[in-house]
XYZ file of C-alpha atoms in Angstrom:
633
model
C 0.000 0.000 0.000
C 1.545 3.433 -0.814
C 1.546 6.269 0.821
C -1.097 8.247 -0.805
C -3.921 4.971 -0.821
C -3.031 4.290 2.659
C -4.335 8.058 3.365
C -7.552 8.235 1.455
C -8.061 4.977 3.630
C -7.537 6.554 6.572
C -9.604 9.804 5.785
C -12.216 7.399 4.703
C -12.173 5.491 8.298
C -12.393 8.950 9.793
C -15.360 9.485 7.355
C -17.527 6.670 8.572
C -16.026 6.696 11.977
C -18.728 9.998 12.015
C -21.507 7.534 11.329
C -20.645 4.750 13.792
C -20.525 7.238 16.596
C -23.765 8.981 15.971
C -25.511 5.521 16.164
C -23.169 4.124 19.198
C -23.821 7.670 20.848
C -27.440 7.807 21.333
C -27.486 3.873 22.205
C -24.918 4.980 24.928
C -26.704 7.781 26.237
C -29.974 5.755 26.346
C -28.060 3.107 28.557
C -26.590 5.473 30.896
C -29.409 7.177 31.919
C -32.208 4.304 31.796
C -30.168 1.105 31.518
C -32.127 -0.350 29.135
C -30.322 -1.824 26.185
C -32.047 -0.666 23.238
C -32.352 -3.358 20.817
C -34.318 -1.368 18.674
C -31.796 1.252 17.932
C -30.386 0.181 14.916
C -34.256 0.254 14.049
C -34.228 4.025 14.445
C -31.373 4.285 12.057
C -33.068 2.701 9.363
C -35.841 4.669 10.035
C -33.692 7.855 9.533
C -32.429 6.880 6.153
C -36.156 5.509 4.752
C -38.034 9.153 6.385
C -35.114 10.977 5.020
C -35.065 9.394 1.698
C -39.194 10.489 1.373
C -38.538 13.635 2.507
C -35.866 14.620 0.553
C -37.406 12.871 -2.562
C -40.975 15.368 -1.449
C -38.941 18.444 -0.623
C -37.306 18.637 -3.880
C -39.917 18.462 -5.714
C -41.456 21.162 -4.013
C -38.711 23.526 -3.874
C -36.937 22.617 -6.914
C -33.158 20.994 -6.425
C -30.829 22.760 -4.196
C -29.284 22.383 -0.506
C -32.651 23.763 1.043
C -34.567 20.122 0.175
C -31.722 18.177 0.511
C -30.483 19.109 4.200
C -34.304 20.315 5.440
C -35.095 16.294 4.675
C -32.268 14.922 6.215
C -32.644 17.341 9.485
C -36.357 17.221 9.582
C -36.387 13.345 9.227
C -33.687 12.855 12.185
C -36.502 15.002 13.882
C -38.927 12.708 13.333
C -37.297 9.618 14.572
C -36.613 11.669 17.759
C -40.372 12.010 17.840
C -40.795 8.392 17.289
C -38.021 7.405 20.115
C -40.030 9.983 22.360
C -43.752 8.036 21.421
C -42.220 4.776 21.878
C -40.502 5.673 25.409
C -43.822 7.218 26.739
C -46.152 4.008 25.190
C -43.822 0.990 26.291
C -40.551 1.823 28.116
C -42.195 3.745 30.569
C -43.956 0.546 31.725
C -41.337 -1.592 32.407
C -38.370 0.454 33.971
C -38.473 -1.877 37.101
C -38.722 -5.138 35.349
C -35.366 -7.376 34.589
C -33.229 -5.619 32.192
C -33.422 -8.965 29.672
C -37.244 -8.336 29.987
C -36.652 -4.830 28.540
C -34.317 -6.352 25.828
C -37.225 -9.005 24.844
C -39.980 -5.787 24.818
C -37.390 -3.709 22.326
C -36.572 -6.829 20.078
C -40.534 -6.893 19.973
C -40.236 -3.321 18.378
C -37.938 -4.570 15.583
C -40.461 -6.473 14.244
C -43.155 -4.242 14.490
C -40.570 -1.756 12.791
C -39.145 -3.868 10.318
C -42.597 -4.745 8.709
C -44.046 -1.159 8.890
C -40.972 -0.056 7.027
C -42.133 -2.596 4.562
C -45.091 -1.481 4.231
C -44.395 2.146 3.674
C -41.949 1.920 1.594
C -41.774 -1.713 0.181
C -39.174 -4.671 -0.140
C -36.814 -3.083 -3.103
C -33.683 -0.998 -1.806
C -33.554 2.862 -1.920
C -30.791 5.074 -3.106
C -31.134 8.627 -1.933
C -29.957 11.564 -4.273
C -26.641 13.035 -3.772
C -25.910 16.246 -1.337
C -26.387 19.347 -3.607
C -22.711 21.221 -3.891
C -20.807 18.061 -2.847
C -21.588 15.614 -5.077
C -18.410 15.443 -6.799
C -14.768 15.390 -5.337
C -11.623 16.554 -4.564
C -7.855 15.460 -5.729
C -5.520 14.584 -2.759
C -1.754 13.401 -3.221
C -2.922 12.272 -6.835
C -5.931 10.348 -5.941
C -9.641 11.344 -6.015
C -11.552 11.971 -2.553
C -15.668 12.563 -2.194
C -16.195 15.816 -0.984
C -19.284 14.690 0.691
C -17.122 12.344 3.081
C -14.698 15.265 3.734
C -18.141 16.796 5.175
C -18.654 13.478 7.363
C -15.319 13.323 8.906
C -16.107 17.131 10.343
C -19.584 15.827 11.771
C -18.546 12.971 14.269
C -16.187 15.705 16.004
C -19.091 18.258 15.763
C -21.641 16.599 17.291
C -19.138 15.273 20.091
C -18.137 18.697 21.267
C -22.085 19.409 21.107
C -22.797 16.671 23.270
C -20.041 17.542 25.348
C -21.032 21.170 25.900
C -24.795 20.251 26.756
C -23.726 17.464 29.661
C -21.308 19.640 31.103
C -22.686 23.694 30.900
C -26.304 22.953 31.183
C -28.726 22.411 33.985
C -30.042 19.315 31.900
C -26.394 18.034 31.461
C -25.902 17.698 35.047
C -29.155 16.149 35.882
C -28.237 14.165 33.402
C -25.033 13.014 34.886
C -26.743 12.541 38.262
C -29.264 10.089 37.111
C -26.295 8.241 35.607
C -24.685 7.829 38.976
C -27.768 7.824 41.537
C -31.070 7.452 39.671
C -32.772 6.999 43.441
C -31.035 9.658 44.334
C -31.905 12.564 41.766
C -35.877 11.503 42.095
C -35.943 12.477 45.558
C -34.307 15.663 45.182
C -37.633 15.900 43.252
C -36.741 15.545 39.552
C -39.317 14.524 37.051
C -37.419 11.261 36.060
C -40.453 10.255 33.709
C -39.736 13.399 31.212
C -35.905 13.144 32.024
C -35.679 9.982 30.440
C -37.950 10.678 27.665
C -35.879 13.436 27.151
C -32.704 11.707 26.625
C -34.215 8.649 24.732
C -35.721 11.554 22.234
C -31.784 12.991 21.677
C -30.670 9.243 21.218
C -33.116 8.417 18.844
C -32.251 11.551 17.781
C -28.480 11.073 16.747
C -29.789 7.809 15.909
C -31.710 8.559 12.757
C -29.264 11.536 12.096
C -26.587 8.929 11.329
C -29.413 7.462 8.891
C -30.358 10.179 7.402
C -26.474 11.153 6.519
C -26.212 7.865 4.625
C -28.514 8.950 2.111
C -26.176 9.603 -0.581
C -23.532 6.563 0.664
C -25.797 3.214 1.119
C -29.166 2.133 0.080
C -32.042 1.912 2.603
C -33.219 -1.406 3.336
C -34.717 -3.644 5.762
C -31.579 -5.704 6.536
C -29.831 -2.367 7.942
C -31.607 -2.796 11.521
C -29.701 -5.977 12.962
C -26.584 -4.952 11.392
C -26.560 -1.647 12.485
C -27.475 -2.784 15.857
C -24.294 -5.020 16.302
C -22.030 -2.037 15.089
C -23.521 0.233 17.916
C -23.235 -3.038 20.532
C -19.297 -3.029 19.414
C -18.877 1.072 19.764
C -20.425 1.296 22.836
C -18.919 -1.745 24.464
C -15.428 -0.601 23.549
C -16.124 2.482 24.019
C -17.378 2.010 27.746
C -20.786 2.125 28.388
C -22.269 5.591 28.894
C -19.022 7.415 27.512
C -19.842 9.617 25.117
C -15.583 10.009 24.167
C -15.805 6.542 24.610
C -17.778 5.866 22.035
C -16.194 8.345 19.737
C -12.438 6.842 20.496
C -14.645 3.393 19.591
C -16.036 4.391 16.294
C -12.741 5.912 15.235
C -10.624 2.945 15.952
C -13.327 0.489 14.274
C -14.112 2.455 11.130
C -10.307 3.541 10.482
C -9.647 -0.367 11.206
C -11.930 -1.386 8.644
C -11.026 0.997 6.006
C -7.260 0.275 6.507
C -8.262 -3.584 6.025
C -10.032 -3.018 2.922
C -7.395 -1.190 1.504
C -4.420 -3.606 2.107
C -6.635 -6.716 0.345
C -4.863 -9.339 0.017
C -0.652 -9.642 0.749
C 1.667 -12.295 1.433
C 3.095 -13.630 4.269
C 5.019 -16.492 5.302
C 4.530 -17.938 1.698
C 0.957 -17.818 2.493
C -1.788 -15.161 0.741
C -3.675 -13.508 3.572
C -6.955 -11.510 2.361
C -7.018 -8.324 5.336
C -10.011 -7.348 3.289
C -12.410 -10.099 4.377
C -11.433 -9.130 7.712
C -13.633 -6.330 7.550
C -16.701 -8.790 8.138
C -15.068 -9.537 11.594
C -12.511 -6.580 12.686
C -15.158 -4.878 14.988
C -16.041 -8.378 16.971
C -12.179 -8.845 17.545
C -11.483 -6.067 18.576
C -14.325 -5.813 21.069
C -12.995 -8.967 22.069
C -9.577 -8.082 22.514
C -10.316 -5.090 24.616
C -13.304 -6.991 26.836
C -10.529 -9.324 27.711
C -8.216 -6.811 28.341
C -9.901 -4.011 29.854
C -13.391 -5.574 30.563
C -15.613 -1.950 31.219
C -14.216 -1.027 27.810
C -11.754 1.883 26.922
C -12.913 4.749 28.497
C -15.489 3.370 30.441
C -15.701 2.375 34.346
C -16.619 -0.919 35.962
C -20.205 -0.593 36.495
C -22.199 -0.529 39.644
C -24.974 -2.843 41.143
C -28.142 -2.188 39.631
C -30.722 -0.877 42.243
C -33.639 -2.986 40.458
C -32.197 -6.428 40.346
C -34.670 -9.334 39.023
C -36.734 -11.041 41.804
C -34.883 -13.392 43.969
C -35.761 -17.186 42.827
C -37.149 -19.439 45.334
C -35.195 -22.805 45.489
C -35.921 -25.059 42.488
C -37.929 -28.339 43.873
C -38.936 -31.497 42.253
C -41.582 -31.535 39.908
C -45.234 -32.084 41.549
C -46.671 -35.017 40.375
C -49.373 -33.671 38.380
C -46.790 -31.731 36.215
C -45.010 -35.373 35.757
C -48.057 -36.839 34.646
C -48.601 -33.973 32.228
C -45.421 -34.550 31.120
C -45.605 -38.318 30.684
C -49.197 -37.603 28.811
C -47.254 -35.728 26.967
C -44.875 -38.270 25.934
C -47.597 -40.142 24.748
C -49.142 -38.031 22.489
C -45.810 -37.250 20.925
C -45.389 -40.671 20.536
C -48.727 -41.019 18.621
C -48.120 -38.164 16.324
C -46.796 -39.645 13.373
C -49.765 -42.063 13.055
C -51.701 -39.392 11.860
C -48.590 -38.530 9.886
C -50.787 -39.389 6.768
C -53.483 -37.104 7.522
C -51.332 -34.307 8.660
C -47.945 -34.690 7.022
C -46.798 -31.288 8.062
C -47.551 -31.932 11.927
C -44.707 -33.933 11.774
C -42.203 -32.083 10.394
C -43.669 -28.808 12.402
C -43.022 -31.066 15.373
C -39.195 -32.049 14.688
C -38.673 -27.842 14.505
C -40.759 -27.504 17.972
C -38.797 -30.288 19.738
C -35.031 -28.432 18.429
C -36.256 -25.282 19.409
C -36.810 -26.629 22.567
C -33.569 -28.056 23.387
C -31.958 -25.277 22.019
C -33.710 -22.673 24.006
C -33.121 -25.231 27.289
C -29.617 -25.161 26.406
C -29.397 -21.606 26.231
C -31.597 -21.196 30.073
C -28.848 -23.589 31.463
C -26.619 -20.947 31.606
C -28.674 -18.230 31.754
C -31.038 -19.212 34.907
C -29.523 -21.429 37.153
C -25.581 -19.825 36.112
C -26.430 -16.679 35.943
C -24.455 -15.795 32.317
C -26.199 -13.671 29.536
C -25.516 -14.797 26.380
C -26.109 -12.740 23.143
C -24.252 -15.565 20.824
C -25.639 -18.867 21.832
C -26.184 -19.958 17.813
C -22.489 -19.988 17.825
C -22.692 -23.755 19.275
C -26.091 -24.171 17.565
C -23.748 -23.474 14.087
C -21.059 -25.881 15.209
C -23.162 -28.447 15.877
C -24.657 -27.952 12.455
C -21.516 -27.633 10.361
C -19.662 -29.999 12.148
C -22.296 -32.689 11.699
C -22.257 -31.605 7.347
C -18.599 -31.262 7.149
C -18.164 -34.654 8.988
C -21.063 -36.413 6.651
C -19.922 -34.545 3.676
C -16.141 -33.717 3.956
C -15.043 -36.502 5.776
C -17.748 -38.943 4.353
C -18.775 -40.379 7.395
C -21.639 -42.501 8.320
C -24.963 -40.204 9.493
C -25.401 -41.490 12.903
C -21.807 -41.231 13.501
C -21.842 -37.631 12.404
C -24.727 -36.812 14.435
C -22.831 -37.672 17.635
C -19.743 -36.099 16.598
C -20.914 -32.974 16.104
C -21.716 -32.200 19.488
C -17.882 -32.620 20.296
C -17.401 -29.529 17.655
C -19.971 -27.247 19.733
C -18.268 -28.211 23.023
C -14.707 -27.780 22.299
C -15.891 -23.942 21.108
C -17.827 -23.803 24.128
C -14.597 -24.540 25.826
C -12.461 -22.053 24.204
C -14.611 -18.704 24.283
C -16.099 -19.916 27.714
C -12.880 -19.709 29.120
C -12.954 -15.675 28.311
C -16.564 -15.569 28.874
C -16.625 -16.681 32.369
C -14.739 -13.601 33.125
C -16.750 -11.181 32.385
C -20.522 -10.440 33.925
C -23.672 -8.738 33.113
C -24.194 -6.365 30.246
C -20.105 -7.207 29.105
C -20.245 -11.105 29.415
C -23.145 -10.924 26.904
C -21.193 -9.043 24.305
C -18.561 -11.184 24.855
C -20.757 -13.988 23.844
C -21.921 -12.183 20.967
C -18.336 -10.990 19.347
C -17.455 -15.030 19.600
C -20.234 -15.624 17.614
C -19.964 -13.358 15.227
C -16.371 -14.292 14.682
C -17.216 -17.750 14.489
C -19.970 -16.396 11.576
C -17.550 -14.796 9.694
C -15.115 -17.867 9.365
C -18.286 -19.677 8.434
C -19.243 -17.154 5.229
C -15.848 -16.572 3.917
C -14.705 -20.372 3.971
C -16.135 -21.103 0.399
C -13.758 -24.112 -0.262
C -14.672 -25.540 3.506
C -18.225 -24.636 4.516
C -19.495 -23.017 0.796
C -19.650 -19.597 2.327
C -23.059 -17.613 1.786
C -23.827 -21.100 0.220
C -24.128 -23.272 2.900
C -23.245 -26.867 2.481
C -26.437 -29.315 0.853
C -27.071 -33.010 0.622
C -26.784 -33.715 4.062
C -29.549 -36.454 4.479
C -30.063 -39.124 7.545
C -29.459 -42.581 7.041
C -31.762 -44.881 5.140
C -33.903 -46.238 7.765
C -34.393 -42.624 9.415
C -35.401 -41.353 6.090
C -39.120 -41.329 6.395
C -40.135 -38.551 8.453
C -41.602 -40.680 11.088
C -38.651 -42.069 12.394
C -36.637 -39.259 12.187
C -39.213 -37.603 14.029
C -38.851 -40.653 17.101
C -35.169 -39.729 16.536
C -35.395 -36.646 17.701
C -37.465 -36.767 20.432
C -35.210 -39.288 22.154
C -32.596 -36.986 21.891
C -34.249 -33.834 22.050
C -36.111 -35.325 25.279
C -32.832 -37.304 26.400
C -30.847 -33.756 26.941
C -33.585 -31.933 28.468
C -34.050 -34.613 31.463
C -29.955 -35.018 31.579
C -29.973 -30.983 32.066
C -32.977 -31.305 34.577
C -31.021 -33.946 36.593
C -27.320 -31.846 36.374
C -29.471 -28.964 38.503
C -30.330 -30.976 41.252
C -27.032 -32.544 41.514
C -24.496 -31.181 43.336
C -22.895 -29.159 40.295
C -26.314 -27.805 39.520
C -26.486 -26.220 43.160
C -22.626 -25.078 42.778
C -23.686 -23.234 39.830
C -26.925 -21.638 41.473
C -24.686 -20.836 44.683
C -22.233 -18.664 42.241
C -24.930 -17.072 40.793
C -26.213 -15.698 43.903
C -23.494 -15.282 45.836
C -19.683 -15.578 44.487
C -18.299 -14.429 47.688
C -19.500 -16.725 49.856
C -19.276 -19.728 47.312
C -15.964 -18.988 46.918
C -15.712 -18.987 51.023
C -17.217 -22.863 51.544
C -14.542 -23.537 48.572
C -16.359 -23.743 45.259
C -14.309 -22.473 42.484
C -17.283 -20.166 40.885
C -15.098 -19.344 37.434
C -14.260 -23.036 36.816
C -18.073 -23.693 37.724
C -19.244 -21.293 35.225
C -16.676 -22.555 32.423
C -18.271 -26.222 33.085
C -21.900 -25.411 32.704
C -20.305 -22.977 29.725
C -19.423 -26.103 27.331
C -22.225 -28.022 28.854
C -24.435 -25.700 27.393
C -22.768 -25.992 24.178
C -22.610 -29.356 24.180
C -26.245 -29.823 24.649
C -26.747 -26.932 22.094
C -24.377 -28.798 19.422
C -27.123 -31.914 19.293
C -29.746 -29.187 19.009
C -27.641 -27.878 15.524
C -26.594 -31.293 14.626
C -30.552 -32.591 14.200
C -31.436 -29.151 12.482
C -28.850 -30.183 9.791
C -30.314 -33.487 8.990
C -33.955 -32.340 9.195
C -33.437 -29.420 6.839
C -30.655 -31.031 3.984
C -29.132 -27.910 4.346
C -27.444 -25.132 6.451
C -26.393 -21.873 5.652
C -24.316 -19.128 7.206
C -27.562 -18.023 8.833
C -27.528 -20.797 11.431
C -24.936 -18.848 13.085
C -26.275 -15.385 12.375
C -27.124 -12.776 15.265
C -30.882 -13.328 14.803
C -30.852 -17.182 15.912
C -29.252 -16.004 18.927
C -32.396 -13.382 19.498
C -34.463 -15.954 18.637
C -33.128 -18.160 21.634
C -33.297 -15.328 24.065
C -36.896 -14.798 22.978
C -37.735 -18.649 23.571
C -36.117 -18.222 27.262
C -37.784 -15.256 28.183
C -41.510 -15.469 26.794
C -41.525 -19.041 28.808
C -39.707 -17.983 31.956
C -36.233 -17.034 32.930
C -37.113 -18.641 36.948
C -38.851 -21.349 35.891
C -37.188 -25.155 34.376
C -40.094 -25.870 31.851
C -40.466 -22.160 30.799
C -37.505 -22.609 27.931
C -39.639 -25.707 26.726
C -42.765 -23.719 26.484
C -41.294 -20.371 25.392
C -39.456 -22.288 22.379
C -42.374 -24.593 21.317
C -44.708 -21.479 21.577
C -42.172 -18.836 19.769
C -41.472 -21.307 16.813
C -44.931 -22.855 16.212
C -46.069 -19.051 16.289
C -43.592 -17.425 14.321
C -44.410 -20.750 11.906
C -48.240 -19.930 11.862
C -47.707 -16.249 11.283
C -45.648 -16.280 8.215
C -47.716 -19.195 6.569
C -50.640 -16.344 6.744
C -49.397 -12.763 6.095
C -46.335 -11.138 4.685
C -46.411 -9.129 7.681
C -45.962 -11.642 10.381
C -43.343 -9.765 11.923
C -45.079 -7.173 13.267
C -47.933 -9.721 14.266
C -45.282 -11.411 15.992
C -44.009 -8.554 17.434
C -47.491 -7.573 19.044
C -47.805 -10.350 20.736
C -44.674 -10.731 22.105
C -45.600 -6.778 23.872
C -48.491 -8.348 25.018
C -46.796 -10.954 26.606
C -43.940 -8.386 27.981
C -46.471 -6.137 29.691
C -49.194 -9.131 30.236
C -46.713 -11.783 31.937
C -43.354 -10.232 33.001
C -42.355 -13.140 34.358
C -42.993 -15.233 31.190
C -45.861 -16.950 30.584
C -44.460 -19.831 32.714
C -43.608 -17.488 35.328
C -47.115 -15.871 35.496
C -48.704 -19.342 35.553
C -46.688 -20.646 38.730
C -47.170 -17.489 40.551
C -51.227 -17.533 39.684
C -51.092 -20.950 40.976
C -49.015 -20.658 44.208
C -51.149 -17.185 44.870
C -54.523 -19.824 44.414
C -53.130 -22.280 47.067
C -51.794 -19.891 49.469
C -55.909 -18.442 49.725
C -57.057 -22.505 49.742
């Protein structure tokens, strides 16, 4: 790379280092004044650049071309989405400030949906371009190469908006009630702040910055409906690395990240050691390793500090007990009908193969509870083992050409021994940091996936990958799967009421004293760590056989959501609520997209429903309905 290219790379890095920190700004400010973790941010950002492409589209055709439409559409649509954030933090946030913070994250998943398919409604599936900025739409010659002027405009913007920010937390009365509630929420409402418009307040500027980073992509990406999950994970990475909260932070983040990137990109591919080494398909990854490097390193992020205890911690669980026997014998009914299912096969062929997803979905959301209920760990990147279990069972079947049922129990092996590895820096971490942890690993773990053509058959997939002869009818591989599928879940059941299972429940609760009576909490974490995987692998490795097929999405951020849905609609306290929330979640997403294009947003409803109806999961809400019944018998 000479001199002059390795410039125009680095002014582009500053360029969309401008973008990253508008997004990764308002997510931080949202989480350091209300602590909830906004999954629907990246949703306002695609918002910004759909309202602003509209508006600037309207505005110049009223006005005639020129600056005026082009800037009044991008300013008054960042406006807009700060109305939005405002509507949606008065409607839904407002409600549940005191429940569980993963309880928040389920209720603003619920508003990606709803998002997602309202933006396709509006505006329709097909991608939008936005017109170019009037007056910089063509560019400028530096050391002998050319150089957009528009992105000479961006790199000014980031630092702009940072020394706004800046000036109006530090020398304003706002700014420093701001910076109170950050430190002693308790504290500033009984000095007699109005928290309620405080917080709406802040979640308006954050949705804010949010769509103005949107709306400044107008003339740089098209607007589409895939930009809200992967804009989301950029923010996650800024604001992580950043430290959350810190505004320079997130700033220092964004720069390092986007000038990262663009340096990547413009080395391609060089060799070394004999060996040709393609930098620029790191640029799928760089973010998630170097969120991982620094988590390990410095785990409250750059400029961040360690965090404190959270005033409104989830309700303390009551020890788990035995099942009563009229749950077993619902259970073992059950069973039964299960068992019966594929004799109607004939009249219902698709019960069966609904049933195979429903019984995966269940193990894999049980997996996933393992660690997060009885151990205590959040994780954002469960599919990671779900995807190793799943490519490990093709690449042993197809690569390796061994027999199915050997494959099938291999496979698990492959999810464990990654379980083993990231679990090892996982373990380390806690709360809001452990979960990104989780989620860099698996992101990592996607991008080897996609960009191993020769291996895996990147965006691909790998296909052919078929059970055995005598499991080919979809009855018996339906029998198949319930043995294991049921098999894991009872194995899981029994590791909690083992001595293990009340080590791990001990560390959750109380480290300091676990560690006093001699458990090793970190090395009891690590274990249920590649447990989980391990049980999660056999969850992946039956999803390859049933389907043929896998693809790069089996690893992909959303089947991670997707498991912390499953968890949480059934019951984060409860040991059947991962059963229930993942049979209920799949067969519903299942029956919603067989009858309207906009099942999301169906979806989405009734997962709000369930948020504000059932906080506890539906599970959850059952158990305490029932224990409130015998307690006035």
């Amino acid at each position: 790379m000479t001199l002059s290219s390795f410039l125009i790379q680095l002014l582009n890095g500053l360029a969309g280092a401008s973008s990253l920190f508008l997004v990764g700004a308002g997510l931080s400010l949202i989480f350091g004044i209300t602590r909830v973790v906004n999954f629907a941010h990246g949703s306002l950002y695609m918002l910004g650049l759909y309202i602003a492409y509209s508006l600037t589209e309207w505005l110049t055709a009223q006005l005639g071309p020129g600056p005026l439409g082009f800037w009044g559409g991008v300013l008054l649509a960042a406006a807009a989405v700060a109305a939005i954030g405002a509507l949606v933090e008065v409607l839904l946030l407002r409600r549940i400030y005191r429940a569980p913070e993963l309880f928040q994250l389920l209720a603003t998943f619920a508003l990606v949906l709803v998002i997602k398919d309202a933006a396709l409604y509006v505006w329709g599936a097909e991608e939008l371009l936005g017109s170019r900025a009037p007056g910089l739409s063509g560019s400028v010659e530096l050391l002998g190469r050319r150089f957009p002027q528009y992105n000479l405009l961006l790199m000014w913007i980031g630092p702009l908006v940072l020394a706004g920010l800046w000036l109006l937390l530090n020398k304003t009365r706002w700014g420093a009630l701001i910076r109170a509630a950050t430190q002693d929420r308790d504290m500033v409402a009984a000095l007699g702040v109005n928290q309620a418009w405080l917080f709406t307040s802040v979640f308006a500027l954050g949705a804010f910055l949010a769509g103005l980073g949107g709306a400044l992509q107008l003339p740089l990406e098209p607007a589409s409906l895939n930009l809200d999950l992967q804009t989301i994970g950029d923010a996650f990475v800024v604001v992580v690395v950043g430290g959350m909260g810190s505004i320079p932070g997130a700033y220092l983040a964004a720069l390092l990240i986007a000038v990262t990137k663009a340096l990547c990109a413009g080395i391609g591919t060089v060799q070394m050691f004999g060996m040709d080494v393609s930098f620029s398909k790191l640029t799928l990854v760089v973010e998630f390793l170097i969120m991982a490097v620094v988590l390990i390193w410095r785990p409250w992020g750059l400029l961040g500090r360690p965090q404190a205890a959270s005033r409104n911690p989830a309700d303390i669980e009551a020890p788990l007990r035995p099942a009563r026997p009229a749950l077993r014998l619902a259970a073992w009914l059950l069973v039964v009908l299960l068992l019966a299912l594929p004799l109607a096969g004939q009249s219902f062929p698709y019960a069966v193969t609904l049933s195979i997803d429903l019984l995966i979905a269940a193990l894999f959301a049980t997996s996933l509870h393992f660690i997060m209920g009885p151990a205590g760990m959040h994780s954002f990147g469960h599919a990671a083992y779900f995807g190793l279990g799943a490519y490990g069972a093709a690449l042993f079947f197809k690569a390796l050409a061994m027999p199915m049922e050997v494959s099938l129990l291999a496979a698990p092996l492959v999810a464990g021994l990654g379980a083993l590895l990231f679990g090892w820096f996982c373990v380390r971490l806690s709360g809001v940091y452990l979960a990104m942890l989780t989620l860099a690993f698996s992101q990592i773990v996607w991008s080897i996936v996609y960009q191993s053509d020769e291996l895996t058959g990147g965006s691909n997939g790998i296909v052919g990958i078929w059970p055995s002869a005598w499991l080919a009818g979809r009855g018996a591989y339906f029998y198949l799967t319930l043995v294991l599928c049921a098999g894991c879940i009872w194995l899981m059941r029994r590791i909690l009421f083992s001595p293990f299972g009340y080590a791990m429940r001990a560390g959750r609760d109380s480290p300091l004293r676990s560690e006093a009576i001699g458990i090793h909490v970190k090395r009891v974490q690590w274990m249920a760590f590649v447990l989980a995987g391990l049980f999660c692998g056999v969850a992946g490795a039956l999803f390859a056989f049933s389907k043929g097929s896998i693809s790069p999405e089996t690893i992909s951020v959303g089947r991670s959501v997707d498991g912390l849905v499953m968890v949480l609609l059934g019951g984060v306290q409860t040991l059947s609520g991962p059963i229930v929330g993942g049979v209920l979640f799949t067969w519903l997403q299942d029956l919603l997209a067989r009858e309207t294009e906009y099942w999301r947003a169906l979806l989405g409803g009734v997962m709000l429903l369930l948020v504000l109806a059932f906080p506890q999961g539906v599970v959850g809400a059952l158990r305490s309905r029932f224990e409130r019944q015998e307690a006035t018998s």
